[in-house]
XYZ file of C-alpha atoms in Angstrom:
609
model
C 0.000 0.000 0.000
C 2.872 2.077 0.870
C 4.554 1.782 -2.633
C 1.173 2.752 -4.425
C 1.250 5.545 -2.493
C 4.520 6.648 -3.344
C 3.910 5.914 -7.012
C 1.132 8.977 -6.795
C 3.245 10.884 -4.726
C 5.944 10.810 -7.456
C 3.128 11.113 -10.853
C 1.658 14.160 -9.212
C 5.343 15.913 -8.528
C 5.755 14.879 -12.278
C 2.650 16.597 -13.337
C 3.036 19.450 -11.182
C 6.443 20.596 -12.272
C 5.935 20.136 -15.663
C 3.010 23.302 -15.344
C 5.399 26.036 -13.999
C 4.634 28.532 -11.489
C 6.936 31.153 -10.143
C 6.287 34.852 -8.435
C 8.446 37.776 -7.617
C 7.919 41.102 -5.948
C 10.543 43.903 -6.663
C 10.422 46.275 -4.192
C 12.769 49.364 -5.272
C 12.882 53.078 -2.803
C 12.300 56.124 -5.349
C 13.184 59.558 -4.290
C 10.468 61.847 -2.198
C 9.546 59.065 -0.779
C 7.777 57.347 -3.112
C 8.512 52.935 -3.893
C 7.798 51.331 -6.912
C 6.464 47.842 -6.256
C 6.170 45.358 -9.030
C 4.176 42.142 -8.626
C 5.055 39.450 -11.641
C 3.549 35.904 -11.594
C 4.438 33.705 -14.987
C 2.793 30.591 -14.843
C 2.480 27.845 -18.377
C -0.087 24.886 -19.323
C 0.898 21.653 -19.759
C 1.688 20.687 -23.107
C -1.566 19.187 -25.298
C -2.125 19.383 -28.812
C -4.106 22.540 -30.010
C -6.915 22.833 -33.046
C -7.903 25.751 -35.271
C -11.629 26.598 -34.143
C -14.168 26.559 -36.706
C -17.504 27.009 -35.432
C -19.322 26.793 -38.452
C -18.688 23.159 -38.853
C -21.620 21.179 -36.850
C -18.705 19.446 -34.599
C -16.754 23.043 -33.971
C -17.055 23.016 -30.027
C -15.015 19.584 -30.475
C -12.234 21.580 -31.524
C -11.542 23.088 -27.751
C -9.298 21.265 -25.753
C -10.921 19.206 -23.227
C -9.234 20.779 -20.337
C -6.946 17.994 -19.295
C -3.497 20.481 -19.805
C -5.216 23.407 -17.109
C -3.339 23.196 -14.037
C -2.128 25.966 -12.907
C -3.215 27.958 -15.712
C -6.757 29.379 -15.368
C -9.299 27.073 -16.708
C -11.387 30.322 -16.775
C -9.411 31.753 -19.480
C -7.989 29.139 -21.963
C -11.320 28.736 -22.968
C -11.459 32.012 -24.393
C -8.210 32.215 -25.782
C -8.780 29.242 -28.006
C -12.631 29.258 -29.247
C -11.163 33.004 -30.371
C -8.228 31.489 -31.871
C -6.149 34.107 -30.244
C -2.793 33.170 -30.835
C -1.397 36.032 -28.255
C -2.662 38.445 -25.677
C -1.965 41.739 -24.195
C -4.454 43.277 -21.900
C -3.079 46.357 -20.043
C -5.330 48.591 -16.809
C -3.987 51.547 -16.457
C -3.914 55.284 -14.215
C -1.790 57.755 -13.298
C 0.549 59.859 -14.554
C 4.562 58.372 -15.209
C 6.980 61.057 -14.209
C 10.123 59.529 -16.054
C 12.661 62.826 -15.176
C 11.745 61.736 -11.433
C 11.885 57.705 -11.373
C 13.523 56.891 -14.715
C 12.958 53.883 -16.795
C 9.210 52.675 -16.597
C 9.290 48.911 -14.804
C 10.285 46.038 -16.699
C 11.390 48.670 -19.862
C 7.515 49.354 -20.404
C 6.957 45.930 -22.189
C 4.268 45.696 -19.350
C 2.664 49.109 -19.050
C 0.205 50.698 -20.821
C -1.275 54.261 -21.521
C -3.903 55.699 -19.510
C -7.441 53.929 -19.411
C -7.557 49.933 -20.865
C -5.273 48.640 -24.093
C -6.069 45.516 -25.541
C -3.996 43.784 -28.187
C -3.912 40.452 -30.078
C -2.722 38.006 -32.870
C -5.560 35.755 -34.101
C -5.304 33.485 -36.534
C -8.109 33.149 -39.043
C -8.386 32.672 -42.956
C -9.623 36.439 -44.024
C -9.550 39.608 -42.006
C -13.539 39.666 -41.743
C -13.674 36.231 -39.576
C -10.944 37.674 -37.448
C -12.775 40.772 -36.857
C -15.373 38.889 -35.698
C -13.388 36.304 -33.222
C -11.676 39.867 -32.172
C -14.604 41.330 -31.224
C -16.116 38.027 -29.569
C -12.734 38.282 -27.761
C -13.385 41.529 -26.595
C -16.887 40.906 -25.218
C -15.579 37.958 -23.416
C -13.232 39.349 -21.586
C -15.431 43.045 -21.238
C -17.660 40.640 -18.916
C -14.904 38.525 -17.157
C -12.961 41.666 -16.224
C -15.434 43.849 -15.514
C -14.579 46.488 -18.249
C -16.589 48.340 -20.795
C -14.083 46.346 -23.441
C -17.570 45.558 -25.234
C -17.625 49.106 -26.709
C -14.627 48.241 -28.830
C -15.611 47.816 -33.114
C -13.934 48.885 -36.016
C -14.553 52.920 -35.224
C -11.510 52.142 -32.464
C -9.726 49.341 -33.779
C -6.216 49.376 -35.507
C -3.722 47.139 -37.600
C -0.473 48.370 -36.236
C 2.320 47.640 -38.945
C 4.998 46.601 -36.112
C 4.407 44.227 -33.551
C 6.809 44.899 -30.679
C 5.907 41.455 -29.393
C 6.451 39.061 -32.351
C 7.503 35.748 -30.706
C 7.628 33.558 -34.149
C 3.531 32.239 -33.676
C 2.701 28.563 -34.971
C -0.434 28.987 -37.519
C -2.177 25.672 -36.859
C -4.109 25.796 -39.979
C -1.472 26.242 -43.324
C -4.271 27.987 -44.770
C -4.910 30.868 -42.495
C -2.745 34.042 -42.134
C -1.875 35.919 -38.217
C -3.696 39.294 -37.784
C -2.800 42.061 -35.369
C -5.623 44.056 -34.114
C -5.213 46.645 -31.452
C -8.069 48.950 -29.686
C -7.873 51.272 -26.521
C -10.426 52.787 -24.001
C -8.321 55.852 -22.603
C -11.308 57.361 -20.532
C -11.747 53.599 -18.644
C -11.930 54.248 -14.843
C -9.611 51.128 -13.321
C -11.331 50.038 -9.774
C -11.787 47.217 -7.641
C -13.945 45.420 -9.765
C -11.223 44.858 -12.627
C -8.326 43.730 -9.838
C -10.569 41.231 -8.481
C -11.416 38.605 -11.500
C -7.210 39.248 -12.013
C -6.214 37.901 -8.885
C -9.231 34.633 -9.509
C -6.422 33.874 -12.561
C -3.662 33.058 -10.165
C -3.743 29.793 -8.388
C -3.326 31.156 -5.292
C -6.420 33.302 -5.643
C -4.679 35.945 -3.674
C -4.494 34.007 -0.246
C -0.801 33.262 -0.262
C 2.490 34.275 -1.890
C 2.772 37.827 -2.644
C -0.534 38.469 -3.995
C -2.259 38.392 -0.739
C -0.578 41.901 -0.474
C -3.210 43.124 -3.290
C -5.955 44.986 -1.665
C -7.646 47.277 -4.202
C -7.895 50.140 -2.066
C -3.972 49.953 -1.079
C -2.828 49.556 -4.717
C -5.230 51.834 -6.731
C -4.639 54.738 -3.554
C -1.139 55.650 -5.655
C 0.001 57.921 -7.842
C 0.596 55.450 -10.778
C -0.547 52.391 -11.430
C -0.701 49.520 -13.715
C -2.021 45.962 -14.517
C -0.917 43.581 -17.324
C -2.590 40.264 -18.636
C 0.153 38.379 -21.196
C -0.934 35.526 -23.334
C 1.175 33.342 -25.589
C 1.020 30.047 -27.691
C 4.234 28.970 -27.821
C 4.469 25.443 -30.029
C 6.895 23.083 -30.902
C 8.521 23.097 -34.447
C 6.255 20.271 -35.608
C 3.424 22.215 -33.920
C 2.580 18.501 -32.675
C 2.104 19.872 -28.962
C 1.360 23.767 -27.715
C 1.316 25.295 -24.294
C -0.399 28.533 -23.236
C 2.262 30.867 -20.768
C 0.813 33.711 -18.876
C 2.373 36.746 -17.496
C 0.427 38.592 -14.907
C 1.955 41.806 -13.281
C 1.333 44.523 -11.337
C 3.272 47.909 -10.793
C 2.185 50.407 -8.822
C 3.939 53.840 -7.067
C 2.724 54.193 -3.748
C 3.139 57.595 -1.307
C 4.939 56.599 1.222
C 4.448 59.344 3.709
C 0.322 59.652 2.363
C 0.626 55.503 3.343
C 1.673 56.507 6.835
C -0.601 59.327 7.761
C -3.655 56.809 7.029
C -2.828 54.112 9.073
C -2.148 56.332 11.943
C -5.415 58.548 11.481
C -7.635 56.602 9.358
C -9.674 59.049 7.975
C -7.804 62.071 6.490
C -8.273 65.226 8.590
C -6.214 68.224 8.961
C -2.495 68.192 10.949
C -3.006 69.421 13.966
C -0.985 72.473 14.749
C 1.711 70.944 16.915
C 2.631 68.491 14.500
C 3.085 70.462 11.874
C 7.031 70.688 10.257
C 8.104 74.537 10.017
C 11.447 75.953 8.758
C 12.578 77.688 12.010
C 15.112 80.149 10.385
C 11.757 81.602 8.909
C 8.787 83.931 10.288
C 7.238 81.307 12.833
C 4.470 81.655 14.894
C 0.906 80.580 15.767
C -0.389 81.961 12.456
C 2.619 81.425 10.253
C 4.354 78.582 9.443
C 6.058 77.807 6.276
C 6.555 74.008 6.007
C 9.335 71.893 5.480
C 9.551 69.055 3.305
C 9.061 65.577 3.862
C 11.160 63.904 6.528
C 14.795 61.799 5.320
C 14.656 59.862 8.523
C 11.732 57.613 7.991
C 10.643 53.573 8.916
C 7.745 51.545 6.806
C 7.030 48.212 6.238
C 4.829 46.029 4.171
C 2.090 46.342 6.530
C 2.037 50.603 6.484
C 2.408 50.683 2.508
C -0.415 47.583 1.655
C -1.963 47.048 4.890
C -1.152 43.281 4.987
C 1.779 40.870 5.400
C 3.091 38.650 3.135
C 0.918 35.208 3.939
C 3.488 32.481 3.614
C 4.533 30.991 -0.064
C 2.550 30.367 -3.307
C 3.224 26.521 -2.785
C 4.089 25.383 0.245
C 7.156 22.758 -0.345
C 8.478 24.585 -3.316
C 11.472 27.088 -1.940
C 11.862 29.034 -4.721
C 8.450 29.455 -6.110
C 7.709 33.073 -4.141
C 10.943 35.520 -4.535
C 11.328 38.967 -3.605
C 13.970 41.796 -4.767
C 14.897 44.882 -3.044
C 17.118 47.453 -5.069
C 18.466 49.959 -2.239
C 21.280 51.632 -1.485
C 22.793 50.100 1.366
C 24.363 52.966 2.605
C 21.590 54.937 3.647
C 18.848 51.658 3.830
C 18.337 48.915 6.316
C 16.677 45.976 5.696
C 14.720 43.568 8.285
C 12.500 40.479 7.461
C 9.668 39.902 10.165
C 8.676 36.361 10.054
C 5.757 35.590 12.455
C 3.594 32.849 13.466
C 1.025 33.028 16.239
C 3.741 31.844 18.672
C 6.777 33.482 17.695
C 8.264 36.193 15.932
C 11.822 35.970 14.272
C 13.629 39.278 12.738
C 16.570 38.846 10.509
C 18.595 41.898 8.584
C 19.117 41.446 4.737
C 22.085 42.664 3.503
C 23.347 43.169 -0.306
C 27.023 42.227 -1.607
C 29.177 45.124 -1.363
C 29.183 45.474 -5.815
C 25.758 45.213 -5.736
C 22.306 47.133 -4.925
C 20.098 44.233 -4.991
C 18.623 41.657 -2.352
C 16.864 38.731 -3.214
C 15.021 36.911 -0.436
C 12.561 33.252 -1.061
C 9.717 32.756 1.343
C 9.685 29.463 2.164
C 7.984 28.649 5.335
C 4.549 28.903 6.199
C 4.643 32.175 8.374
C 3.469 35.662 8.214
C 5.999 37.488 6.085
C 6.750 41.693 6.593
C 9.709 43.645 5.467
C 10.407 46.358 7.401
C 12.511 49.476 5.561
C 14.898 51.785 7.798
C 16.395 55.005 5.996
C 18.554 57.636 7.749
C 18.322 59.264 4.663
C 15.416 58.235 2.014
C 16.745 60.623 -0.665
C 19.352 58.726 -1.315
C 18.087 55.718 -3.160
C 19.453 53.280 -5.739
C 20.548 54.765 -9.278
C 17.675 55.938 -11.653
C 17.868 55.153 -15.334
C 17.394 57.752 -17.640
C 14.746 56.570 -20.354
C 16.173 56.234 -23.640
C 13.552 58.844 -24.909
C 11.687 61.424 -23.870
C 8.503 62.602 -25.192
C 5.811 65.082 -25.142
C 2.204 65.282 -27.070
C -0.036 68.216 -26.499
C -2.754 69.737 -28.623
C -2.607 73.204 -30.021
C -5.114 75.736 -31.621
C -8.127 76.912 -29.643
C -10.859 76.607 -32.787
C -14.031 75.117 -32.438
C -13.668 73.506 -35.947
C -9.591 72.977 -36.109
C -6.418 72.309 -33.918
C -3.512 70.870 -33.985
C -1.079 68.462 -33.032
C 3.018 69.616 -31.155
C 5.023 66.387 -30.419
C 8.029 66.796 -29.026
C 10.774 63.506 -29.125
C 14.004 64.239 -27.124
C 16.732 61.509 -27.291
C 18.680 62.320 -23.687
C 21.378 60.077 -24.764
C 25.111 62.113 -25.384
C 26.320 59.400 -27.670
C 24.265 57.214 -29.002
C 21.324 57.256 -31.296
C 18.038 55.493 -31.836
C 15.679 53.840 -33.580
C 11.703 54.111 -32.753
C 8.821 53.478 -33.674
C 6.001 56.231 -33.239
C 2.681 54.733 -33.500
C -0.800 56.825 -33.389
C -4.277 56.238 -33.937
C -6.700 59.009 -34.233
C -10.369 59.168 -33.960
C -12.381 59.172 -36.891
C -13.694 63.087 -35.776
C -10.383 64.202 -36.071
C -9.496 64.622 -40.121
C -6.021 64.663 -40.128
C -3.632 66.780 -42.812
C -0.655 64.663 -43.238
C 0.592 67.444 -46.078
C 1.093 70.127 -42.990
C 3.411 68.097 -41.415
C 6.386 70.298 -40.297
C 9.728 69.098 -38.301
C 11.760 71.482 -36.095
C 15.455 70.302 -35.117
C 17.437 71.212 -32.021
C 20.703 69.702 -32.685
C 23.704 69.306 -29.792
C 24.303 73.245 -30.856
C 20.933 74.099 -29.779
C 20.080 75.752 -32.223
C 16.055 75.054 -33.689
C 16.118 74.943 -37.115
C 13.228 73.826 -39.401
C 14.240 70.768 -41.451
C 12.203 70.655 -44.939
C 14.432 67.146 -45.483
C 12.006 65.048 -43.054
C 13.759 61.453 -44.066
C 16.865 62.491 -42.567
C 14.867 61.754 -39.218
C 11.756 60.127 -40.383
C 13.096 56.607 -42.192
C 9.440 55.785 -43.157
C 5.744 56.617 -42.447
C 2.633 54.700 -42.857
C -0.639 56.242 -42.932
C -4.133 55.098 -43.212
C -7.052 57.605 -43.376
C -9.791 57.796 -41.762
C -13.561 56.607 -42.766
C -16.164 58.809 -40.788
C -18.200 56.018 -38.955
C -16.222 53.210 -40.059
C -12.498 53.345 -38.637
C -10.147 55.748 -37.184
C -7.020 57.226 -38.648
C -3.673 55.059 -38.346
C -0.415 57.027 -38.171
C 2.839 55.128 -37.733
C 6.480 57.079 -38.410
C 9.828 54.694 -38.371
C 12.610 57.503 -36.549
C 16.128 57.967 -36.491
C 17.397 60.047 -33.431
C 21.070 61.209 -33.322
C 22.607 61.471 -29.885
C 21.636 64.927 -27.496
C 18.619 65.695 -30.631
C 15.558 67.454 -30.046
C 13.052 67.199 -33.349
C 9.529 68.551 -32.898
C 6.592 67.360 -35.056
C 3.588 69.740 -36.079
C 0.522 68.861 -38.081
C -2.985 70.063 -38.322
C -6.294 68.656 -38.115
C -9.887 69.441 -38.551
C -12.888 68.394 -36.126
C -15.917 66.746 -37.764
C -19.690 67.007 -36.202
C -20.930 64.635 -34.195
C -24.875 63.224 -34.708
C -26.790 64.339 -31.782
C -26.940 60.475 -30.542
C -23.231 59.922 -30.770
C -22.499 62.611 -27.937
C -21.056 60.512 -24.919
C -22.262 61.619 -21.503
C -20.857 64.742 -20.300
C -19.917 65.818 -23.593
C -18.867 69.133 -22.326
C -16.229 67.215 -20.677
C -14.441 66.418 -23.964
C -13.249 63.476 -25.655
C -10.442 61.867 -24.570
C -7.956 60.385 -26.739
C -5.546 57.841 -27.033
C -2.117 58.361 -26.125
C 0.792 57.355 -28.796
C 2.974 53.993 -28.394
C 6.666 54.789 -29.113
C 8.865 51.386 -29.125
C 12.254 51.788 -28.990
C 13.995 49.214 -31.085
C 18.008 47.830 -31.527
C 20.155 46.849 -34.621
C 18.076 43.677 -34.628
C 14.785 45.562 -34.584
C 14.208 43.734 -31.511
C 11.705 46.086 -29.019
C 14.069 46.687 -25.715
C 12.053 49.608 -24.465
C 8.251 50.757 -25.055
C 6.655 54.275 -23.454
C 3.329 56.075 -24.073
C 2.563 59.477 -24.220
C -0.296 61.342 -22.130
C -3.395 60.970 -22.805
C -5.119 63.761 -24.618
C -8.688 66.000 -23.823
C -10.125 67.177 -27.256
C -12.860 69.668 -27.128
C -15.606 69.353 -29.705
C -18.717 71.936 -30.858
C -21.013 70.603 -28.531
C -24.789 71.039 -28.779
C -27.153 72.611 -26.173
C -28.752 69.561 -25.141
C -31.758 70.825 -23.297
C -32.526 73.020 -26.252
C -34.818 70.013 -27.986
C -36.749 70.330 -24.207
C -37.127 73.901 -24.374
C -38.462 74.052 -27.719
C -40.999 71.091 -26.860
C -42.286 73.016 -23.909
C -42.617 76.158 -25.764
C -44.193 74.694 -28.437
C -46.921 72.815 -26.279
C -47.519 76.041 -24.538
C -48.417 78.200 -27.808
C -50.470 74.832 -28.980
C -52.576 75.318 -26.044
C -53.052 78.621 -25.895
C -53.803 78.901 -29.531
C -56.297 76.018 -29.491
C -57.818 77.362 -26.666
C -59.308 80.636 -28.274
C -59.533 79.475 -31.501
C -62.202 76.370 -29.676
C -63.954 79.338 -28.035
C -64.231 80.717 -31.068
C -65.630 78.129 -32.932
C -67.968 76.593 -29.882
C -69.280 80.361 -28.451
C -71.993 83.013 -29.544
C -70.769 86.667 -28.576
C -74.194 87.942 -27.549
C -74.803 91.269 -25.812
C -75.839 91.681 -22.016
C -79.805 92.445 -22.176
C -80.035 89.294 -24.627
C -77.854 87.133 -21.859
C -80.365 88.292 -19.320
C -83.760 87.438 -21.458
C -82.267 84.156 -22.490
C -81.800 83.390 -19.026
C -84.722 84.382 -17.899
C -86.178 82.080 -20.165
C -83.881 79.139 -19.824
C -84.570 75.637 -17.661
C -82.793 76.471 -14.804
C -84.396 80.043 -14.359
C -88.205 78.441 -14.837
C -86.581 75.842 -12.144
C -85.491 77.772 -9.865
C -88.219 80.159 -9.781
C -90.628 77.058 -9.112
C -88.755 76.438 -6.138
C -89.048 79.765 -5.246
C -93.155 79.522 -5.675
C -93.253 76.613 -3.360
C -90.993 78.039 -0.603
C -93.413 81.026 -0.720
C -96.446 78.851 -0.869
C -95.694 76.931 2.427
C -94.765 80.053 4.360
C -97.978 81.374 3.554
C -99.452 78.591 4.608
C -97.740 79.428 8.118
């Protein structure tokens, strides 16, 4: 009995590390006081053999897997992913505001992030454009209900065939016959809440009660000045395409105030400082009615449990030592690191310490205890080295017309000897008639002087551009650039904005429309993508109707209606008559001769008295 036992034991350790399932939190100080903490779970099905999904053929819903390679992987979503024949993901949540002069590089290069609102890309494989167009936008009302999301409003008014892929990974086409198809679509004026973290952390097989994802509470992480959520979806295949398996990449960066953090747990509900407690520059006027404040304090302590409100409960999989990892880049000269490991018994601190060439720490929960890492600083502005972004850019709109504007984009490359290669990728709404003819380029060269450059492909390699169709799809502007090191160029065009039907106002029109923010993807020799940024998102303002106007002119209307009917009935129903001819013909009519018989009768029995 023993040795059958043993014989499971030893077939479920088989199956279970052949599905693969690691975490890691990177936990990194950022100056004012600020962290960046980046949650990253990777997980992969078991190998099975995949099928091209045809559901016009009577025995289509054969074609789906029968679930046998889901482990680990969320049974919830493969489903999806294969009746769409989506052949890659990329599903990005985003708010906030990325201040790259103040904490660099975006996490993991950008490959994760997104621009503001919701971003959803992916390769589907299908025979004609039409039938993926329609698995795309199945796709997209699947996964509008499973995340919560308003991804259901996405058709072809929003949706784009971007020319480069920054994540081409070499996709197996099951069928020979059918061709890959990139579609992309964004939402920039999505609200991210509660609702959309929740169904993300039912993907991960801890469901968010163990590893590093029970640190995920959605007030905690969306309480911060940016932050982002990524959903990544591949089929990788063998070179036979015999066998496939699905990997996933889930992550989660967000850029939390520490000091805001603090003040919360130790009040709770904001409320003014009181007036002791307040931090005045002394060497300045200071009394009861003036204070001017210092900054934030250097000399600060925090742990897990101030910044998320929870502790770290235990490891993903208990038994597995290296499953749950975290990473701390500090610098150790100015940080202190302590691990709290608690049970309900005991408490154990230990001090983590990084190699003297080295800013990082990497620490595996292994145990089943209560995990929280405590941070001391005698001086929090000094934190590990930020890297400066290999580009920097700026987007605003120009003109203050109520039937044209304009477009200023500004591309800096910060870099004092080196150039690069990018891609600049836009998509416009269909309202917005864009003039690719008044395209202008201004130069700022290492002498700083601005020049206007009428030879555009020394800087522009190549351009792509796709008009729009009012109603039917949205403009699609993609420039290939050439930077030379410590080079400033500055694009202008113009644009014209179309009227809107009266039904095709959003709500809150007055607001403006927002619009999506461009996807620049740095590339190498290789034209390999090594770094990806967006701009800000955009607030167009468009002639906007008075919509209570249509009420005021049905009231009005009604009124004169009535009042016109009314004399015009009196007209037509009454006899103008003078007085003495009133007072005859009532003198003659029934209810005179009826009333004066009651009169008789009154009189006749008082008489009578």
């Amino acid at each position: 009995m023993l040795f059958w036992k043993l014989c499971l034991l030893s077939v479920w350790f088989i199956i279970v590390g052949a599905e693969k399932y690691t975490e890691s939190l990177n936990l990194k100080p950022l100056p004012r006081n600020s962290l960046l903490a980046t949650f990253q779970f990777d997980v992969e099905s078991l190998p099975t053999k995949l099928n091209y999904y045809n559901e016009t053929l009577e025995n289509g819903h054969k074609a789906i897997s029968d679930g046998t390679h889901y482990n680990y992987f969320p049974r919830s979503l493969g489903p999806i992913i294969e009746s769409t024949n989506t052949r890659e993901l990329h599903l990005r949540f985003t708010q906030g505001w990325w201040d790259s002069e103040l904490w660099g590089r975006l996490p993991l290069n950008g490959l994760k992030s997104g621009g503001t609102g919701v971003e959803v890309s992916a390769v589907i494989e299908a025979p004609n454009l039409d039938i993926a167009k329609k698995n795309w936008n199945k796709l997209s009302n699947s996964l509008s209900g499973f995340f919560c999301a308003s991804l259901n409003f996405i058709d072809d008014t929003i949706t784009t065939r971007p020319k480069h892929h920054s994540n081409n990974n070499g996709h197996f086409i099951l069928d020979p016959s059918n061709k890959l198809f990139y579609l992309r679509a964004a939402l920039p004026s999505e609200p991210i809440c509660t609702e959309n973290l929740t169904p993300f952390l039912k993907l991960l097989p801890t469901r968010g009660k163990a590893g590093i994802s029970s640190l995920l509470e959605g007030h905690r992480v969306f309480d911060s000045l940016w932050h982002g959520m990524s959903i990544d979806v591949i089929t990788d295949c063998d070179e036979a395409g015999s066998t496939c398996h699905l990997s996933m990449n889930q992550s989660v960066n967000s850029v939390i105030d520490i000091m805001r953090s603090i003040r919360k747990k130790k009040e709770g509900i904001p409320r003014p400082t009181p007036g002791e407690e307040l931090r005045c520059d002394d060497s300045k006027v200071f009394n009861i009615w003036q204070c001017f404040p210092l900054g934030d304090p250097t000399n600060v302590t925090w742990d897990l449990d101030t910044v998320f409100g929870r502790t770290i409960n235990g490891p993903a999989l208990i038994g597995d030592s290296k499953t749950t990892a975290i990473n701390i880049e500090i610098d150790s000269n100015f940080w202190e690191v302590d691990v709290i490991k608690s049970s309900e018994e005991s408490s154990d601190v230990s001090t983590l310490s990084a190699s003297t060439d080295s800013k990082f720490i990497q620490y595996f929960v292994d145990e089943p205890f209560k995990y929280n890492i405590k941070f001391i600083s005698s001086d929090s502005r000094k934190t590990a080295p930020i890297e400066t972004p290999p580009l920097h850019a700026y987007r605003s709109l120009t003109g203050y017309s109520q039937d044209q504007g304009g477009f200023r984009i500004v591309l800096s490359n910060p870099s004092p000897t080196k150039s690069i290669d990018f891609i600049y990728f836009e998509t416009l709404p269909w309202y917005m008639r864009l003039y690719l003819n008044t395209l202008t380029m201004t130069v700022k060269d290492e002498s700083g002087v601005n020049e206007i450059d009428t030879e555009q492909s020394n800087y522009i390699k190549d351009r792509y551009y796709k008009p729009a169709i009012d109603r039917t799809r949205p403009s699609h502007l993609e420039f290939s650039v050439s930077l030379p090191a410590n080079t400033t160029i500055t694009l202008t065009y113009q644009f014209d904005k179309s009227l809107l039907l009266y039904a095709e106002y959003p709500p809150d029109a007055n607001h403006g429309f927002a619009i999506d923010p461009a996807v620049i993807t740095v590339l190498d020799k290789a034209k390999n993508s090594i770094y990806e940024m967006r701009t800000t998102s955009l607030l167009l303002y468009l002639p906007t109707p008075d919509f209570s106007m249509p009420y005021n002119v049905i009231i009005l209307t009604c009124t004169v209606m009535s009042l016109a009917f009314g004399s015009i009935f009196n007209l037509l129903t009454k006899k103008v008559i003078t007085e003495q001819e009133f007072e005859k013909l009532a003198a003659n009519g029934k209810i005179s001769i009826i009333i004066n018989r009651i009169k008789d009768k009154i009189g006749t029995i008082k008489t009578r008295r």
